[in-house]
Amino acid sequence: MSARRDFEPNNMENTDLKKWHGCVTAWLILMIVVNAFTSLTYLFLGDTVSQSLANPIPKSTMMILAILSVLNLIFASCYSSGKSGHSGDLQ
């Protein structure tokens, strides 16, 4: 029974947490900025982007791409705020 308790998050010591390197933080910040820009581009300039291509993209596809960009933005933000690399409890 004690072996199972060793794997519970409440029994984690601060020394078990690993620190992030600066490259990981920079990558997450880049993902957040680019995904925010991409989702706004798809939402507000989707027609312009679609018309500038040889084969126009349907409006429904642009909306799906915008939704996926927003979801990617949310997940990157949650990941960066949930595991910031600082010692302490992650819950």
CSV table of N, CA, C and O in Angstrom, one decimal:
chain,number,residue,atom,x,y,z
A,1,MET,N,0.8,-1.2,0.0
A,1,MET,CA,0.0,0.0,0.0
A,1,MET,C,0.9,1.3,0.0
A,1,MET,O,0.5,2.2,-0.6
A,2,SER,N,2.0,1.2,0.7
A,2,SER,CA,2.9,2.4,0.7
A,2,SER,C,3.5,2.7,-0.6
A,2,SER,O,3.8,3.8,-1.0
A,3,ALA,N,3.7,1.7,-1.5
A,3,ALA,CA,4.3,1.9,-2.8
A,3,ALA,C,3.3,2.7,-3.7
A,3,ALA,O,3.8,3.5,-4.4
A,4,ARG,N,2.1,2.5,-3.5
A,4,ARG,CA,1.1,3.2,-4.3
A,4,ARG,C,1.0,4.7,-3.9
A,4,ARG,O,0.9,5.6,-4.7
A,5,ARG,N,1.2,4.9,-2.6
A,5,ARG,CA,1.2,6.3,-2.1
A,5,ARG,C,2.4,7.1,-2.6
A,5,ARG,O,2.3,8.3,-2.7
A,6,ASP,N,3.5,6.4,-2.9
A,6,ASP,CA,4.7,7.1,-3.4
A,6,ASP,C,4.4,7.8,-4.7
A,6,ASP,O,5.1,8.8,-5.1
A,7,PHE,N,3.4,7.4,-5.5
A,7,PHE,CA,3.2,7.9,-6.8
A,7,PHE,C,2.1,9.0,-6.8
A,7,PHE,O,1.8,9.5,-7.8
A,8,GLU,N,1.5,9.3,-5.7
A,8,GLU,CA,0.5,10.3,-5.6
A,8,GLU,C,1.2,11.7,-5.7
A,8,GLU,O,2.2,11.9,-5.2
A,9,PRO,N,0.5,12.6,-6.4
A,9,PRO,CA,1.1,14.0,-6.5
A,9,PRO,C,1.4,14.7,-5.2
A,9,PRO,O,2.3,15.5,-5.1
A,10,ASN,N,0.6,14.4,-4.2
A,10,ASN,CA,0.8,15.1,-2.9
A,10,ASN,C,2.1,14.7,-2.2
A,10,ASN,O,2.6,15.4,-1.4
A,11,ASN,N,2.6,13.5,-2.6
A,11,ASN,CA,3.9,13.1,-2.0
A,11,ASN,C,5.1,13.4,-2.8
A,11,ASN,O,6.2,13.0,-2.4
A,12,MET,N,5.0,14.2,-3.8
A,12,MET,CA,6.1,14.6,-4.6
A,12,MET,C,6.9,15.6,-3.9
A,12,MET,O,6.4,16.5,-3.3
A,13,GLU,N,8.2,15.4,-3.9
A,13,GLU,CA,9.1,16.4,-3.3
A,13,GLU,C,9.5,17.4,-4.3
A,13,GLU,O,9.5,17.2,-5.5
A,14,ASN,N,9.9,18.6,-3.9
A,14,ASN,CA,10.3,19.7,-4.8
A,14,ASN,C,11.5,19.3,-5.6
A,14,ASN,O,11.7,19.8,-6.7
A,15,THR,N,12.3,18.4,-5.1
A,15,THR,CA,13.5,18.0,-5.8
A,15,THR,C,13.2,17.2,-7.1
A,15,THR,O,14.0,17.1,-8.0
A,16,ASP,N,12.0,16.6,-7.1
A,16,ASP,CA,11.6,15.8,-8.3
A,16,ASP,C,11.2,16.6,-9.5
A,16,ASP,O,11.2,16.1,-10.6
A,17,LEU,N,10.9,17.9,-9.3
A,17,LEU,CA,10.5,18.8,-10.4
A,17,LEU,C,11.7,19.2,-11.2
A,17,LEU,O,12.7,19.6,-10.7
A,18,LYS,N,11.5,19.1,-12.5
A,18,LYS,CA,12.6,19.5,-13.4
A,18,LYS,C,12.4,20.9,-13.9
A,18,LYS,O,11.3,21.4,-14.1
A,19,LYS,N,13.5,21.7,-14.0
A,19,LYS,CA,13.4,23.0,-14.5
A,19,LYS,C,13.4,23.0,-16.0
A,19,LYS,O,14.0,22.2,-16.7
A,20,TRP,N,12.7,24.0,-16.6
A,20,TRP,CA,12.7,24.2,-18.1
A,20,TRP,C,13.9,25.0,-18.5
A,20,TRP,O,14.4,25.8,-17.8
A,21,HIS,N,14.4,24.7,-19.7
A,21,HIS,CA,15.4,25.5,-20.3
A,21,HIS,C,14.8,26.8,-20.9
A,21,HIS,O,13.6,26.8,-21.2
A,22,GLY,N,15.5,27.8,-21.2
A,22,GLY,CA,15.0,29.0,-21.8
A,22,GLY,C,14.4,28.7,-23.2
A,22,GLY,O,13.5,29.4,-23.6
A,23,CYS,N,15.0,27.7,-23.9
A,23,CYS,CA,14.5,27.4,-25.2
A,23,CYS,C,13.0,27.0,-25.2
A,23,CYS,O,12.2,27.3,-26.1
A,24,VAL,N,12.6,26.2,-24.2
A,24,VAL,CA,11.3,25.7,-24.1
A,24,VAL,C,10.3,26.9,-23.8
A,24,VAL,O,9.3,27.0,-24.4
A,25,THR,N,10.7,27.7,-22.9
A,25,THR,CA,9.9,28.9,-22.6
A,25,THR,C,9.8,29.8,-23.9
A,25,THR,O,8.7,30.3,-24.2
A,26,ALA,N,10.9,30.0,-24.6
A,26,ALA,CA,10.8,30.8,-25.8
A,26,ALA,C,9.9,30.2,-26.8
A,26,ALA,O,9.1,30.9,-27.5
A,27,TRP,N,10.0,28.9,-27.0
A,27,TRP,CA,9.1,28.2,-27.9
A,27,TRP,C,7.6,28.3,-27.6
A,27,TRP,O,6.8,28.5,-28.4
A,28,LEU,N,7.3,28.2,-26.3
A,28,LEU,CA,5.9,28.3,-25.9
A,28,LEU,C,5.4,29.7,-26.1
A,28,LEU,O,4.3,29.9,-26.5
A,29,ILE,N,6.2,30.7,-25.8
A,29,ILE,CA,5.8,32.1,-26.1
A,29,ILE,C,5.7,32.4,-27.6
A,29,ILE,O,4.7,33.0,-28.0
A,30,LEU,N,6.6,31.8,-28.4
A,30,LEU,CA,6.4,31.9,-29.8
A,30,LEU,C,5.1,31.3,-30.3
A,30,LEU,O,4.4,31.8,-31.1
A,31,MET,N,4.8,30.1,-29.8
A,31,MET,CA,3.6,29.4,-30.2
A,31,MET,C,2.3,30.2,-29.8
A,31,MET,O,1.4,30.3,-30.6
A,32,ILE,N,2.3,30.8,-28.6
A,32,ILE,CA,1.2,31.6,-28.2
A,32,ILE,C,1.0,32.8,-29.1
A,32,ILE,O,-0.1,33.1,-29.5
A,33,VAL,N,2.1,33.6,-29.4
A,33,VAL,CA,2.0,34.8,-30.2
A,33,VAL,C,1.6,34.4,-31.6
A,33,VAL,O,0.7,35.0,-32.2
A,34,VAL,N,2.2,33.4,-32.2
A,34,VAL,CA,1.9,33.0,-33.6
A,34,VAL,C,0.5,32.5,-33.7
A,34,VAL,O,-0.2,32.8,-34.7
A,35,ASN,N,0.1,31.7,-32.8
A,35,ASN,CA,-1.3,31.1,-32.9
A,35,ASN,C,-2.3,32.2,-32.7
A,35,ASN,O,-3.4,32.2,-33.3
A,36,ALA,N,-2.1,33.2,-31.8
A,36,ALA,CA,-3.0,34.3,-31.7
A,36,ALA,C,-3.1,35.1,-33.0
A,36,ALA,O,-4.2,35.4,-33.5
A,37,PHE,N,-2.0,35.4,-33.6
A,37,PHE,CA,-2.0,36.1,-34.9
A,37,PHE,C,-2.7,35.3,-36.0
A,37,PHE,O,-3.5,35.8,-36.7
A,38,THR,N,-2.4,34.0,-36.0
A,38,THR,CA,-3.0,33.1,-37.0
A,38,THR,C,-4.5,33.0,-36.9
A,38,THR,O,-5.2,33.1,-37.9
A,39,SER,N,-5.0,32.9,-35.7
A,39,SER,CA,-6.4,32.7,-35.5
A,39,SER,C,-7.1,34.1,-35.9
A,39,SER,O,-8.2,34.0,-36.5
A,40,LEU,N,-6.5,35.2,-35.5
A,40,LEU,CA,-7.1,36.5,-35.9
A,40,LEU,C,-7.1,36.7,-37.4
A,40,LEU,O,-8.0,37.2,-38.0
A,41,THR,N,-6.0,36.2,-38.0
A,41,THR,CA,-5.9,36.3,-39.5
A,41,THR,C,-7.0,35.5,-40.2
A,41,THR,O,-7.7,35.9,-41.1
A,42,TYR,N,-7.2,34.3,-39.7
A,42,TYR,CA,-8.2,33.4,-40.3
A,42,TYR,C,-9.6,34.0,-40.0
A,42,TYR,O,-10.5,33.9,-40.9
A,43,LEU,N,-9.8,34.6,-38.9
A,43,LEU,CA,-11.2,35.1,-38.6
A,43,LEU,C,-11.5,36.4,-39.3
A,43,LEU,O,-12.6,36.5,-39.9
A,44,PHE,N,-10.5,37.3,-39.4
A,44,PHE,CA,-10.8,38.6,-39.9
A,44,PHE,C,-10.3,38.9,-41.3
A,44,PHE,O,-10.9,39.7,-42.1
A,45,LEU,N,-9.3,38.1,-41.8
A,45,LEU,CA,-8.8,38.3,-43.1
A,45,LEU,C,-8.8,37.0,-43.9
A,45,LEU,O,-8.1,36.8,-44.9
A,46,GLY,N,-9.7,36.1,-43.5
A,46,GLY,CA,-9.8,34.8,-44.2
A,46,GLY,C,-10.1,34.9,-45.7
A,46,GLY,O,-9.6,34.2,-46.5
A,47,ASP,N,-11.0,35.9,-46.0
A,47,ASP,CA,-11.4,36.0,-47.4
A,47,ASP,C,-10.2,36.5,-48.3
A,47,ASP,O,-10.0,36.1,-49.4
A,48,THR,N,-9.5,37.5,-47.7
A,48,THR,CA,-8.3,38.0,-48.4
A,48,THR,C,-7.3,36.9,-48.6
A,48,THR,O,-6.7,36.8,-49.7
A,49,VAL,N,-7.0,36.1,-47.6
A,49,VAL,CA,-6.0,35.0,-47.7
A,49,VAL,C,-6.5,34.0,-48.7
A,49,VAL,O,-5.7,33.5,-49.6
A,50,SER,N,-7.8,33.6,-48.7
A,50,SER,CA,-8.3,32.6,-49.6
A,50,SER,C,-8.3,33.1,-51.0
A,50,SER,O,-8.0,32.3,-51.9
A,51,GLN,N,-8.6,34.4,-51.3
A,51,GLN,CA,-8.6,34.9,-52.7
A,51,GLN,C,-7.2,35.1,-53.2
A,51,GLN,O,-7.1,35.1,-54.5
A,52,SER,N,-6.2,35.2,-52.4
A,52,SER,CA,-4.9,35.4,-52.9
A,52,SER,C,-4.2,34.0,-53.3
A,52,SER,O,-3.2,34.0,-54.0
A,53,LEU,N,-4.9,32.9,-53.0
A,53,LEU,CA,-4.3,31.6,-53.4
A,53,LEU,C,-4.9,31.2,-54.8
A,53,LEU,O,-5.9,31.7,-55.2
A,54,ALA,N,-4.2,30.3,-55.4
A,54,ALA,CA,-4.6,29.8,-56.7
A,54,ALA,C,-5.9,29.1,-56.6
A,54,ALA,O,-6.8,29.2,-57.5
A,55,ASN,N,-6.1,28.2,-55.6
A,55,ASN,CA,-7.3,27.5,-55.4
A,55,ASN,C,-7.9,28.1,-54.1
A,55,ASN,O,-7.4,27.8,-53.0
A,56,PRO,N,-9.0,28.8,-54.1
A,56,PRO,CA,-9.5,29.4,-52.9
A,56,PRO,C,-9.9,28.4,-51.9
A,56,PRO,O,-10.4,27.3,-52.2
A,57,ILE,N,-9.7,28.7,-50.6
A,57,ILE,CA,-10.1,27.8,-49.5
A,57,ILE,C,-11.6,28.1,-49.2
A,57,ILE,O,-11.9,29.3,-49.0
A,58,PRO,N,-12.4,27.1,-49.0
A,58,PRO,CA,-13.8,27.4,-48.6
A,58,PRO,C,-13.9,28.0,-47.2
A,58,PRO,O,-13.0,27.9,-46.3
A,59,LYS,N,-14.9,28.8,-47.0
A,59,LYS,CA,-15.1,29.6,-45.7
A,59,LYS,C,-15.2,28.6,-44.5
A,59,LYS,O,-14.7,28.9,-43.5
A,60,SER,N,-15.8,27.5,-44.7
A,60,SER,CA,-15.9,26.5,-43.6
A,60,SER,C,-14.6,26.0,-43.2
A,60,SER,O,-14.3,25.8,-42.0
A,61,THR,N,-13.7,25.8,-44.2
A,61,THR,CA,-12.3,25.3,-43.8
A,61,THR,C,-11.6,26.4,-43.1
A,61,THR,O,-10.8,26.1,-42.2
A,62,MET,N,-11.8,27.6,-43.5
A,62,MET,CA,-11.1,28.7,-42.7
A,62,MET,C,-11.6,28.8,-41.3
A,62,MET,O,-10.8,29.1,-40.4
A,63,MET,N,-12.9,28.6,-41.1
A,63,MET,CA,-13.4,28.6,-39.7
A,63,MET,C,-12.8,27.4,-38.9
A,63,MET,O,-12.5,27.6,-37.7
A,64,ILE,N,-12.7,26.3,-39.5
A,64,ILE,CA,-12.1,25.1,-38.8
A,64,ILE,C,-10.7,25.4,-38.5
A,64,ILE,O,-10.2,25.1,-37.3
A,65,LEU,N,-9.9,26.0,-39.4
A,65,LEU,CA,-8.5,26.4,-39.1
A,65,LEU,C,-8.5,27.4,-38.0
A,65,LEU,O,-7.6,27.4,-37.1
A,66,ALA,N,-9.4,28.4,-38.0
A,66,ALA,CA,-9.4,29.4,-36.9
A,66,ALA,C,-9.7,28.7,-35.5
A,66,ALA,O,-9.1,29.1,-34.5
A,67,ILE,N,-10.7,27.8,-35.5
A,67,ILE,CA,-11.0,27.1,-34.3
A,67,ILE,C,-9.8,26.3,-33.8
A,67,ILE,O,-9.5,26.3,-32.6
A,68,LEU,N,-9.1,25.6,-34.7
A,68,LEU,CA,-7.9,24.8,-34.3
A,68,LEU,C,-6.8,25.7,-33.8
A,68,LEU,O,-6.1,25.4,-32.8
A,69,SER,N,-6.7,26.9,-34.4
A,69,SER,CA,-5.6,27.8,-33.9
A,69,SER,C,-6.0,28.3,-32.5
A,69,SER,O,-5.1,28.5,-31.7
A,70,VAL,N,-7.2,28.6,-32.2
A,70,VAL,CA,-7.6,29.1,-30.9
A,70,VAL,C,-7.4,27.9,-29.9
A,70,VAL,O,-6.9,28.2,-28.8
A,71,LEU,N,-7.8,26.7,-30.3
A,71,LEU,CA,-7.5,25.6,-29.3
A,71,LEU,C,-6.0,25.4,-29.1
A,71,LEU,O,-5.6,25.2,-27.9
A,72,ASN,N,-5.2,25.5,-30.1
A,72,ASN,CA,-3.8,25.4,-29.9
A,72,ASN,C,-3.3,26.5,-29.0
A,72,ASN,O,-2.4,26.3,-28.2
A,73,LEU,N,-3.8,27.7,-29.1
A,73,LEU,CA,-3.5,28.8,-28.3
A,73,LEU,C,-3.8,28.5,-26.8
A,73,LEU,O,-3.0,28.8,-25.9
A,74,ILE,N,-5.0,28.0,-26.6
A,74,ILE,CA,-5.5,27.6,-25.3
A,74,ILE,C,-4.6,26.6,-24.6
A,74,ILE,O,-4.2,26.7,-23.5
A,75,PHE,N,-4.3,25.5,-25.4
A,75,PHE,CA,-3.5,24.4,-24.9
A,75,PHE,C,-2.1,24.9,-24.6
A,75,PHE,O,-1.5,24.5,-23.5
A,76,ALA,N,-1.5,25.7,-25.4
A,76,ALA,CA,-0.1,26.2,-25.2
A,76,ALA,C,-0.1,27.1,-23.9
A,76,ALA,O,0.8,27.1,-23.1
A,77,SER,N,-1.2,27.9,-23.8
A,77,SER,CA,-1.2,28.8,-22.6
A,77,SER,C,-1.4,28.0,-21.3
A,77,SER,O,-0.8,28.3,-20.3
A,78,CYS,N,-2.3,27.0,-21.4
A,78,CYS,CA,-2.5,26.2,-20.2
A,78,CYS,C,-1.2,25.4,-19.8
A,78,CYS,O,-0.8,25.3,-18.7
A,79,TYR,N,-0.5,24.9,-20.8
A,79,TYR,CA,0.7,24.1,-20.6
A,79,TYR,C,1.8,25.0,-20.0
A,79,TYR,O,2.5,24.7,-19.0
A,80,SER,N,1.9,26.3,-20.5
A,80,SER,CA,3.0,27.1,-20.0
A,80,SER,C,2.6,27.7,-18.6
A,80,SER,O,3.5,27.9,-17.8
A,81,SER,N,1.4,27.8,-18.3
A,81,SER,CA,1.0,28.3,-16.9
A,81,SER,C,1.0,27.1,-15.9
A,81,SER,O,1.2,27.4,-14.8
A,82,GLY,N,0.7,25.9,-16.4
A,82,GLY,CA,0.6,24.8,-15.5
A,82,GLY,C,2.0,24.2,-15.1
A,82,GLY,O,2.2,23.7,-14.0
A,83,LYS,N,3.0,24.3,-16.0
A,83,LYS,CA,4.3,23.8,-15.7
A,83,LYS,C,5.3,24.9,-16.0
A,83,LYS,O,6.0,24.8,-17.0
A,84,SER,N,5.4,25.8,-15.2
A,84,SER,CA,6.3,26.9,-15.4
A,84,SER,C,7.7,26.6,-15.1
A,84,SER,O,8.6,27.4,-15.4
A,85,GLY,N,8.0,25.4,-14.6
A,85,GLY,CA,9.4,25.1,-14.2
A,85,GLY,C,9.8,25.6,-12.9
A,85,GLY,O,11.0,25.3,-12.5
A,86,HIS,N,9.0,26.3,-12.2
A,86,HIS,CA,9.4,26.8,-10.8
A,86,HIS,C,9.1,25.6,-9.8
A,86,HIS,O,8.2,24.8,-10.0
A,87,SER,N,9.9,25.6,-8.8
A,87,SER,CA,9.7,24.6,-7.8
A,87,SER,C,8.4,25.0,-7.0
A,87,SER,O,8.0,26.1,-6.8
A,88,GLY,N,7.7,23.9,-6.6
A,88,GLY,CA,6.5,24.1,-5.9
A,88,GLY,C,5.4,23.2,-6.4
A,88,GLY,O,5.7,22.3,-7.2
A,89,ASP,N,4.3,23.3,-5.8
A,89,ASP,CA,3.2,22.3,-6.2
A,89,ASP,C,2.6,22.8,-7.5
A,89,ASP,O,2.3,23.9,-7.7
A,90,LEU,N,2.4,21.8,-8.4
A,90,LEU,CA,1.8,22.1,-9.7
A,90,LEU,C,0.3,22.0,-9.8
A,90,LEU,O,-0.3,22.2,-10.8
A,91,GLN,N,-0.3,21.7,-8.7
A,91,GLN,CA,-1.8,21.5,-8.7
A,91,GLN,C,-2.5,22.9,-8.6
A,91,GLN,O,-2.2,23.8,-8.0
